[in-house]
Amino acid sequence: MPQFSAQQRAFIRKHSKYEEPGPDETDDELNIIPFLDIVVNLIMFLLMITSAIAFYSQLEASLPTYSSGGVGRRASDEPQLNLSVFVTQNGITVTGSGGKLAPGCATTSTGDVLTVPKRGGDYDWEGLRSCVSTVKGEFPDETRVTVSADNLVEFQDLVSAMDAVREEEGQELFPDVLISAGVR
Amino acid sequence: MAEEEEQASMGAVKREIRRRIAKHPEPEGHGLNIYPMMDMMTILLVFMVMQFASSSAAAITQSEELRIPYSTSEIEMGEATLIQISRNGIVVDGDTILELRNGLVDPSQKQGGGTGFLITPLFREMGRIRDLQKLIEQRSPSRPFKGAVQIVADERTPFRTLSEVIYTLGQTEFSNLQFVTNKTGSIGGPG
């Protein structure tokens, strides 16, 4: 330890003097912590809502168009499928140009027949999907299907029918869905 | 003379000053600077508020009167005129157009009464929106009239009501229908 002279000690005291910062020196800034809390909470709230938005999707459909020239690129001499799915309160009827499809979807049938009847009181959506998949196998270029329902059939059942005819395990079946409103 | 020889050097004096200063506590307020974080959060907040405000999904509030059906569709929601069909009313872009009774349209609100399909108040409102959108198309060709509507309907809505709404939309040149649904992995919903 070096020996300091009185003069040096005074010099050291003068230059190492510690002064407590006054209140005007420490509290001169706006306290932003509460503001920061609000911002963090708002961000969390908005993040939660944004994730809720991601739960929504949309199902596209259109109305049938009536025109004399036909729709699409199909040559006029090729057979038209005109696939139609009708949801009733007892089951689902699938029709094409050849008539109503019988259960199993391999043949057509006449009369009051349900192509995919209800099973245990519930609609058999997988049965409908399997049926239209069979039809797709015979008409691979066809993409349109008309969906309609009985007056009292609920919207959820219509949406499920549209889901069943649109695709099967990522493979498109009949993605162009037309909603037939007021036509039976 | 001897006393002067023993005197410490200037370097030692400075070392001593530094040592004493180092003993003092750091004054408060010199800790972490949170201003950059606050800037970042404010920017994030503004961005999210803007995104939220521009999303039509923000206008959808599910309730006992409006339960959205489930679909396996993965298509993200787009932007279009929003029509809500709940158990007790039809709302177009936030304005209540008519009231429903258990999801059914009162015959007095339809052209032709009970057997009619054209819902008069909805026809008037959608006609007004169509004219407005076509006017916008004339002024700004980059925003063409697409005839698109987003339909947010209660899952229990009877097809009769839905077909009346769709028929009325068809009569006002809105033929591109986008049904808003909840995403699900299996047909018919989670349960």
PDB file of N, CA, C and O in Angstrom, chain A residues 53 67 77 93 141 145 152 164:
ATOM      1  N   ILE A  53     -59.326 -17.293 -35.353  1.00  0.00           N
ATOM      2  CA  ILE A  53     -59.665 -17.047 -36.756  1.00  0.00           C
ATOM      3  C   ILE A  53     -59.177 -18.207 -37.617  1.00  0.00           C
ATOM      4  O   ILE A  53     -59.831 -18.622 -38.567  1.00  0.00           O
ATOM      5  N   SER A  67     -77.894 -22.065 -69.356  1.00  0.00           N
ATOM      6  CA  SER A  67     -77.477 -21.500 -70.642  1.00  0.00           C
ATOM      7  C   SER A  67     -77.719 -22.525 -71.742  1.00  0.00           C
ATOM      8  O   SER A  67     -77.690 -23.739 -71.503  1.00  0.00           O
ATOM      9  N   ASP A  77     -70.908 -34.493 -77.994  1.00  0.00           N
ATOM     10  CA  ASP A  77     -71.279 -35.890 -78.190  1.00  0.00           C
ATOM     11  C   ASP A  77     -70.867 -36.788 -77.021  1.00  0.00           C
ATOM     12  O   ASP A  77     -71.212 -37.953 -76.973  1.00  0.00           O
ATOM     13  N   THR A  93     -80.185 -39.582 -51.829  1.00  0.00           N
ATOM     14  CA  THR A  93     -80.412 -40.122 -53.163  1.00  0.00           C
ATOM     15  C   THR A  93     -79.376 -39.533 -54.105  1.00  0.00           C
ATOM     16  O   THR A  93     -79.173 -38.313 -54.111  1.00  0.00           O
ATOM     17  N   ASP A 141     -63.230 -37.229 -65.653  1.00  0.00           N
ATOM     18  CA  ASP A 141     -63.081 -35.812 -66.011  1.00  0.00           C
ATOM     19  C   ASP A 141     -64.192 -34.927 -65.444  1.00  0.00           C
ATOM     20  O   ASP A 141     -64.105 -33.701 -65.528  1.00  0.00           O
ATOM     21  N   VAL A 145     -71.057 -31.364 -59.302  1.00  0.00           N
ATOM     22  CA  VAL A 145     -72.141 -32.094 -58.645  1.00  0.00           C
ATOM     23  C   VAL A 145     -73.147 -31.061 -58.128  1.00  0.00           C
ATOM     24  O   VAL A 145     -72.762 -29.978 -57.681  1.00  0.00           O
ATOM     25  N   LEU A 152     -86.556 -29.500 -44.559  1.00  0.00           N
ATOM     26  CA  LEU A 152     -86.246 -29.510 -43.126  1.00  0.00           C
ATOM     27  C   LEU A 152     -84.847 -30.032 -42.806  1.00  0.00           C
ATOM     28  O   LEU A 152     -84.462 -30.093 -41.634  1.00  0.00           O
ATOM     29  N   ALA A 164     -68.508 -34.739 -48.327  1.00  0.00           N
ATOM     30  CA  ALA A 164     -68.395 -36.133 -48.787  1.00  0.00           C
ATOM     31  C   ALA A 164     -68.176 -36.222 -50.298  1.00  0.00           C
ATOM     32  O   ALA A 164     -67.466 -37.119 -50.761  1.00  0.00           O
TER      33      ALA A 164
END
